[in-house]
Coordinates of C-alpha atoms in Angstrom, one line a residue:
V122 CA 31.8 -5.5 26.0
L123 CA 29.4 -2.7 27.0
K124 CA 26.9 -5.2 28.2
E125 CA 29.5 -7.0 30.4
L126 CA 30.7 -3.7 31.8
T127 CA 27.1 -2.7 32.6
K128 CA 26.6 -5.8 34.6
K129 CA 29.8 -5.1 36.6
K130 CA 28.7 -1.6 37.3
K131 CA 25.3 -2.7 38.7
K132 CA 27.0 -5.1 41.1
K133 CA 29.5 -2.6 42.5
K134 CA 29.1 1.0 41.3
K135 CA 32.4 2.2 42.9
R136 CA 34.5 -0.6 41.4
T137 CA 37.8 0.9 40.1
V138 CA 40.5 -0.1 37.7
I139 CA 43.5 -1.1 39.7
N140 CA 46.2 0.4 37.5
G141 CA 44.7 3.8 37.2
G142 CA 42.3 4.5 40.0
I143 CA 39.6 5.4 37.4
T144 CA 36.1 4.2 37.8
I145 CA 34.8 1.9 35.2
S146 CA 31.9 4.2 34.7
H147 CA 34.2 7.1 34.0
A148 CA 36.4 5.1 31.7
I149 CA 33.4 3.9 29.6
K150 CA 32.0 7.5 29.4
R151 CA 35.3 8.8 28.3
G152 CA 35.6 6.1 25.6
L153 CA 32.0 6.7 24.4
K154 CA 32.9 10.3 23.6
S155 CA 35.3 9.1 20.8
V156 CA 32.7 6.8 19.1
R157 CA 31.7 8.2 15.7
S158 CA 30.2 5.1 14.1
L159 CA 28.4 2.3 15.9
T160 CA 26.9 -1.0 14.5
I161 CA 24.8 -3.2 16.6
R162 CA 24.2 -6.5 14.9
K163 CA 22.7 -10.0 15.8
G164 CA 21.8 -9.3 19.4
Y165 CA 18.9 -9.4 21.9
N166 CA 17.0 -6.7 23.7
Y167 CA 19.8 -4.1 24.1
K168 CA 19.2 -1.8 27.0
L169 CA 22.0 0.8 27.1
K170 CA 19.9 3.4 28.8
E171 CA 22.7 4.5 31.1
W172 CA 25.1 5.4 28.3
C173 CA 25.2 8.1 25.7
F174 CA 27.2 8.7 22.6
P175 CA 27.7 12.5 22.5
N176 CA 29.7 12.5 19.2
L177 CA 28.0 9.6 17.4
V178 CA 27.3 10.4 13.7
H179 CA 26.4 7.0 12.2
L180 CA 24.2 4.2 13.8
H181 CA 23.5 0.9 12.1
L182 CA 20.9 -1.5 13.7
S183 CA 20.8 -4.9 12.0
G184 CA 19.4 -8.3 12.8
L185 CA 18.2 -7.4 16.2
L186 CA 15.5 -8.9 18.4
F187 CA 13.5 -6.5 20.5
T188 CA 10.8 -6.6 23.2
E189 CA 10.5 -2.8 23.6
K190 CA 11.6 0.5 22.2
L191 CA 15.2 1.7 22.5
E192 CA 14.7 4.7 24.8
W193 CA 18.4 5.4 24.8
I194 CA 18.3 6.5 21.1
N195 CA 17.3 10.1 21.5
S196 CA 18.6 13.7 21.0
A197 CA 20.0 13.9 24.5
N198 CA 22.1 10.7 24.3
M199 CA 23.0 11.1 20.6
P200 CA 22.8 14.8 19.8
H201 CA 24.9 14.6 16.6
L202 CA 23.4 11.5 15.0
R203 CA 23.1 12.3 11.3
Y204 CA 23.0 8.9 9.5
L205 CA 20.9 5.9 10.4
I206 CA 20.7 2.5 8.9
V207 CA 17.9 0.1 10.0
D208 CA 17.4 -3.5 8.6
S209 CA 16.3 -7.0 9.7
L210 CA 14.5 -6.0 12.9
H211 CA 12.3 -8.5 14.8
F212 CA 10.0 -8.0 17.7
V213 CA 8.5 -10.2 20.4
S214 CA 5.8 -9.5 23.0
D215 CA 7.2 -11.5 25.9
S216 CA 10.6 -10.6 27.3
R217 CA 10.8 -13.9 29.2
L218 CA 11.3 -15.8 25.9
V219 CA 14.3 -13.7 25.1
T220 CA 15.7 -14.1 28.6
V221 CA 15.3 -17.9 28.5
L222 CA 17.0 -18.1 25.2
H223 CA 19.8 -15.8 26.2
E224 CA 20.6 -17.7 29.3
F225 CA 20.1 -21.1 27.6
D226 CA 17.8 -22.1 30.4
E227 CA 16.0 -25.0 28.8
S228 CA 14.5 -26.2 32.0
I229 CA 11.8 -23.5 31.9
D230 CA 9.0 -24.3 29.5
V231 CA 7.4 -21.0 28.7
V232 CA 6.2 -21.9 25.2
K233 CA 2.8 -23.5 25.1
D234 CA 2.4 -23.1 21.3
R235 CA 5.6 -24.6 20.0
H236 CA 5.3 -22.6 16.8
G237 CA 3.1 -19.7 17.9
K238 CA 3.8 -16.2 16.8
L239 CA 5.2 -13.9 19.4
T240 CA 3.8 -10.7 18.0
K241 CA 0.1 -10.1 17.4
S242 CA 0.8 -7.0 15.3
N243 CA 3.8 -5.4 13.6
K244 CA 5.6 -2.9 15.7
E245 CA 8.4 -2.2 13.3
T246 CA 7.1 1.0 11.7
E247 CA 6.2 2.4 15.2
F248 CA 9.7 1.5 16.4
V249 CA 11.4 3.3 13.5
N250 CA 9.2 6.3 13.9
S251 CA 10.1 6.5 17.6
I252 CA 13.8 6.8 16.6
L253 CA 13.1 9.3 13.9
Q254 CA 11.2 11.5 16.2
S255 CA 14.0 11.4 18.7
C256 CA 16.7 12.4 16.2
P257 CA 16.0 16.0 15.0
N258 CA 19.4 16.4 13.3
L259 CA 19.2 13.3 11.1
L260 CA 20.3 13.9 7.5
A261 CA 20.1 10.5 5.9
L262 CA 18.1 7.3 6.5
H263 CA 18.6 3.9 4.9
Y264 CA 15.7 1.7 5.9
T265 CA 15.0 -1.9 4.8
Y266 CA 11.6 -3.0 6.0
N267 CA 11.6 -6.6 7.4
G268 CA 7.9 -7.3 8.1
T269 CA 8.3 -10.6 9.9
T270 CA 7.2 -12.0 13.2
A271 CA 9.4 -14.2 15.4
S272 CA 8.5 -17.7 16.5
L273 CA 10.2 -19.9 19.1
S274 CA 10.0 -23.7 19.2
S275 CA 10.4 -25.8 22.4
S276 CA 14.0 -26.5 21.3
F277 CA 14.6 -22.7 21.4
R278 CA 15.1 -22.3 17.7
W279 CA 13.9 -19.1 16.1
S280 CA 12.0 -18.9 12.9
F281 CA 10.6 -15.8 11.1
K282 CA 7.5 -15.5 9.0
P283 CA 6.1 -12.6 7.0
N284 CA 3.6 -10.7 9.0
R285 CA 0.5 -10.5 6.7
S286 CA -1.8 -9.1 9.4
A287 CA 0.2 -5.9 10.0
S288 CA -2.0 -2.8 9.4
R289 CA -0.7 -0.1 7.1
K290 CA 1.0 2.6 9.0
S291 CA 2.8 5.8 8.0
L292 CA 6.6 6.1 8.2
H293 CA 7.0 9.7 9.2
I294 CA 10.2 11.2 7.7
P295 CA 11.4 14.2 9.8
S296 CA 11.9 17.5 8.1
S297 CA 15.7 17.5 8.5
V298 CA 16.3 14.4 6.3
E299 CA 17.9 15.1 2.9
W300 CA 18.6 11.6 1.7
L301 CA 16.2 8.7 2.0
F302 CA 16.3 5.0 0.9
V303 CA 13.4 2.8 1.7
Q304 CA 13.1 -0.9 0.6
N305 CA 10.3 -3.4 0.7
F306 CA 7.7 -1.1 2.2
A307 CA 5.1 -1.5 -0.6
E308 CA 2.2 -3.3 1.0
Y309 CA 2.8 -2.3 4.6
G310 CA 2.5 1.4 4.8
I311 CA 2.9 5.0 3.6
I312 CA 6.2 6.9 3.3
D313 CA 5.2 10.3 4.5
V314 CA 7.8 12.9 3.2
S315 CA 5.4 15.8 3.5
Q316 CA 7.4 17.5 6.2
C317 CA 10.8 17.2 4.4
K318 CA 12.1 20.7 3.7
K319 CA 15.0 19.8 1.5
L320 CA 14.8 16.2 0.4
S321 CA 17.7 15.9 -2.0
G322 CA 17.4 12.2 -3.0
L323 CA 14.5 9.7 -2.5
D324 CA 15.4 6.1 -3.5
M325 CA 12.6 3.5 -3.4
D326 CA 13.3 -0.1 -4.0
G327 CA 10.5 -2.7 -3.9
T328 CA 8.1 0.1 -2.9
S329 CA 4.9 0.9 -4.7
L330 CA 4.4 4.2 -6.5
S331 CA 1.3 5.0 -4.4
S332 CA 3.1 4.5 -1.1
V333 CA 4.6 8.0 -1.0
R334 CA 2.8 11.0 0.5
F335 CA 4.0 14.4 -0.6
S336 CA 3.0 17.8 0.8
T337 CA -0.4 19.0 -0.3
D338 CA 0.2 22.6 0.9
V339 CA 3.3 23.7 -1.1
P340 CA 5.3 22.0 -3.9
Q341 CA 8.4 20.2 -2.7
K342 CA 11.6 20.6 -4.7
I343 CA 13.1 17.1 -4.4
G344 CA 16.3 16.8 -6.3
C345 CA 15.8 13.3 -7.6
I346 CA 13.4 10.4 -7.1
A347 CA 14.7 7.0 -8.0
I348 CA 12.2 4.1 -8.3
K349 CA 12.0 0.6 -9.7
Y350 CA 9.2 -0.9 -11.8
L351 CA 8.2 2.4 -13.3
D352 CA 6.4 0.7 -16.2
K353 CA 4.3 -1.6 -14.1
K354 CA 0.5 -0.9 -13.7
R355 CA 0.2 1.9 -16.3
G356 CA -2.7 3.6 -14.6
T357 CA -0.9 3.8 -11.3
R358 CA 2.3 4.9 -13.1
E359 CA 0.6 7.8 -14.8
E360 CA -1.1 8.9 -11.6
F361 CA 2.3 8.8 -9.8
L362 CA 4.1 10.8 -12.6
S363 CA 1.4 13.4 -12.5
S364 CA 1.6 13.7 -8.7
I365 CA 5.4 14.3 -8.7
E366 CA 5.4 17.1 -11.4
N367 CA 5.6 19.8 -8.7
H368 CA 7.7 17.9 -6.3
T369 CA 10.8 16.6 -8.1
Q370 CA 13.3 17.9 -10.7
L371 CA 14.7 14.6 -11.8
L372 CA 13.3 11.1 -12.0
L373 CA 15.5 8.0 -12.3
S374 CA 14.0 4.8 -13.6
K375 CA 16.1 2.2 -11.9
D376 CA 15.0 -0.5 -14.4
D377 CA 16.8 1.0 -17.3
R378 CA 18.9 3.6 -15.5
I379 CA 17.4 6.5 -17.4
V380 CA 17.3 10.0 -15.8
Y381 CA 14.3 12.0 -16.9
D382 CA 14.1 15.8 -16.6
F383 CA 11.1 17.0 -14.6
S384 CA 12.1 20.6 -14.3
K385 CA 9.6 23.2 -15.6
D386 CA 11.9 24.3 -18.4
G387 CA 13.5 20.9 -19.1
S388 CA 16.9 22.4 -18.9
I389 CA 18.6 20.1 -16.4
I390 CA 19.5 17.1 -18.5
L391 CA 21.5 18.0 -21.6
T392 CA 19.6 16.3 -24.5
I393 CA 20.3 18.7 -27.3
N394 CA 21.5 16.7 -30.3
A395 CA 22.0 13.7 -28.1
R396 CA 20.3 10.3 -28.2
S397 CA 17.4 10.9 -25.7
E398 CA 14.6 8.8 -24.3
T399 CA 11.1 9.9 -23.8
L400 CA 8.6 9.3 -21.0
S401 CA 5.0 10.1 -21.8
Y402 CA 2.0 10.3 -19.6
G403 CA -1.3 12.1 -20.3
N404 CA -0.4 15.1 -22.5
D405 CA 3.1 15.5 -21.1
I406 CA 6.4 14.2 -22.5
R407 CA 9.6 14.2 -20.5
L408 CA 13.1 13.8 -22.0
G409 CA 15.9 11.7 -20.5
L410 CA 19.3 10.1 -21.0
R411 CA 20.9 7.1 -19.6
I412 CA 22.7 7.9 -16.4
D413 CA 26.2 7.2 -17.8
H414 CA 25.5 9.3 -20.9
A415 CA 24.1 12.2 -18.9
S416 CA 27.1 12.0 -16.5
R417 CA 29.6 12.1 -19.4
L418 CA 28.0 15.3 -20.8
W419 CA 27.9 16.8 -17.4
F420 CA 31.5 15.9 -16.7
Y421 CA 32.7 17.6 -19.9
R422 CA 30.3 20.5 -19.7
N423 CA 33.1 23.1 -19.4
D424 CA 35.4 21.3 -21.9
P425 CA 34.1 22.1 -25.4
D426 CA 36.3 19.7 -27.3
N427 CA 35.7 16.7 -25.1
F428 CA 32.0 17.6 -24.8
A429 CA 31.6 17.6 -28.5
S430 CA 33.4 14.2 -28.7
A431 CA 31.2 12.7 -26.0
L432 CA 28.1 14.1 -27.7
H433 CA 29.2 12.6 -31.1
A434 CA 29.8 9.2 -29.4
L435 CA 26.4 9.1 -27.8
N436 CA 24.7 9.9 -31.0
Y437 CA 26.4 7.4 -33.3
R438 CA 27.7 4.5 -31.2
T439 CA 25.7 1.5 -30.3
P440 CA 24.7 1.9 -26.6
R441 CA 26.0 -0.6 -24.1
L442 CA 23.6 -2.8 -22.3
R443 CA 24.9 -1.7 -18.9
P444 CA 26.0 1.8 -17.8
Y445 CA 29.7 2.5 -18.2
F446 CA 31.6 5.2 -16.5
H447 CA 35.0 6.5 -17.7
S448 CA 36.1 7.6 -14.2
P449 CA 35.0 7.5 -10.5
L450 CA 34.0 11.1 -10.6
Q451 CA 31.5 10.4 -13.4
K452 CA 29.7 8.0 -11.0
E453 CA 29.1 10.9 -8.6
F454 CA 27.2 12.7 -11.4
L455 CA 23.7 12.5 -9.7
F456 CA 25.0 13.4 -6.3
R457 CA 26.8 16.5 -7.5
K458 CA 23.9 17.5 -9.7
I459 CA 21.3 16.9 -6.9
V460 CA 23.1 19.0 -4.3
E461 CA 23.4 21.8 -6.9
L462 CA 19.7 21.6 -7.7
A463 CA 18.6 21.4 -4.1
N464 CA 21.0 24.2 -3.1
T465 CA 22.3 22.0 -0.3
D466 CA 24.1 23.7 2.5
I467 CA 27.8 23.7 1.7
E468 CA 28.6 22.4 5.2
H469 CA 26.3 19.5 4.7
V470 CA 28.1 18.7 1.4
K471 CA 31.4 18.7 3.2
E472 CA 29.9 16.4 5.9
Y473 CA 28.7 13.9 3.2
E474 CA 32.2 14.0 1.7
S475 CA 33.7 13.1 5.1
W476 CA 31.3 10.1 5.2
F477 CA 32.5 9.0 1.8
D478 CA 36.1 9.2 2.9
I479 CA 35.5 6.4 5.4
E480 CA 33.3 4.4 3.1
L481 CA 30.0 5.4 4.6
A482 CA 26.8 6.2 2.6
Q483 CA 28.1 5.0 -0.8
W484 CA 24.5 4.8 -2.0
I485 CA 24.4 8.6 -1.7
R486 CA 27.8 9.2 -3.3
F487 CA 26.9 7.0 -6.3
F488 CA 23.2 7.7 -6.3
G489 CA 21.5 5.9 -9.1
V490 CA 24.6 3.8 -10.1
P491 CA 24.0 0.1 -10.1
Q492 CA 25.5 -1.5 -7.0
E493 CA 27.9 -3.7 -9.1
E494 CA 29.2 -0.5 -10.7
S495 CA 29.7 1.6 -7.6

């Protein structure tokens, strides 16, 4: 709709709506002020440079094909953007190919190599960095790296192949980000969180342990790091565990859903007289509990009778193969614990809760809970 209206505006800038005498431009701008959440999916080369979303909070870019950066995503056009989701992006080097495909003009043969790659190098990380640099108020980023290049045959059918030639680049996370999810970034780059001032939750899926760059100047107090494949490559694992000692307070192994206590005094996870797990590396040993067990003890922490009952059950019952939660509130265990540990601004917590009310950012609300359980 916006694209069509943009075309009309270019043809006749003073065009008016008959039943109101309001210019289309004015009507669009007035409508854009009410947009809080925007998803752009399965499209080509969006160029909404003329428009701004002054009250936009959430932006989701998915399955898009680009020839250039989105200059309209910036702090001037989206001053209140707080939550960004990026996935399935593709890039091409020649805008003519997109134009031909979009207009279905099969009479123009612009493809010499019927299956040639349209990108010589991967621009995806650079593109995402450009957005992050332009959004100084961002609180949460959910990014799934695509890592493919686009090919177009003479019959104008797109195909996508992994880009093995892409050089490793750093994904620079801005200092304002408090919640970060990154997937499939293992062999393609470095996740640089060294500038993050209050990183509450860092969730890595399909991302290598050595792909994270922490601050070397001062210890970071990350609330919780969640990662898969913790037991793979023992040497790398021990190096990673040693490197996060001064940077995180909790570590969640997503393979077995165990939360380990990395605080200096080991007082975060209640493991006294409870069935606990151990994580050893070098001369250090960290204690942990399965996330559902830890959440139950936390949930009943101010209820002595139920706490004692839950503790007894954890010690003497055969553990379930999958995490089990007695109530929806117990699923929020890590989120509530993390914002407490990170001393998160109360206004930010209220903002997150407003997202949850409209089904946004459920991965933050149920941080660490298996997707099928959330």
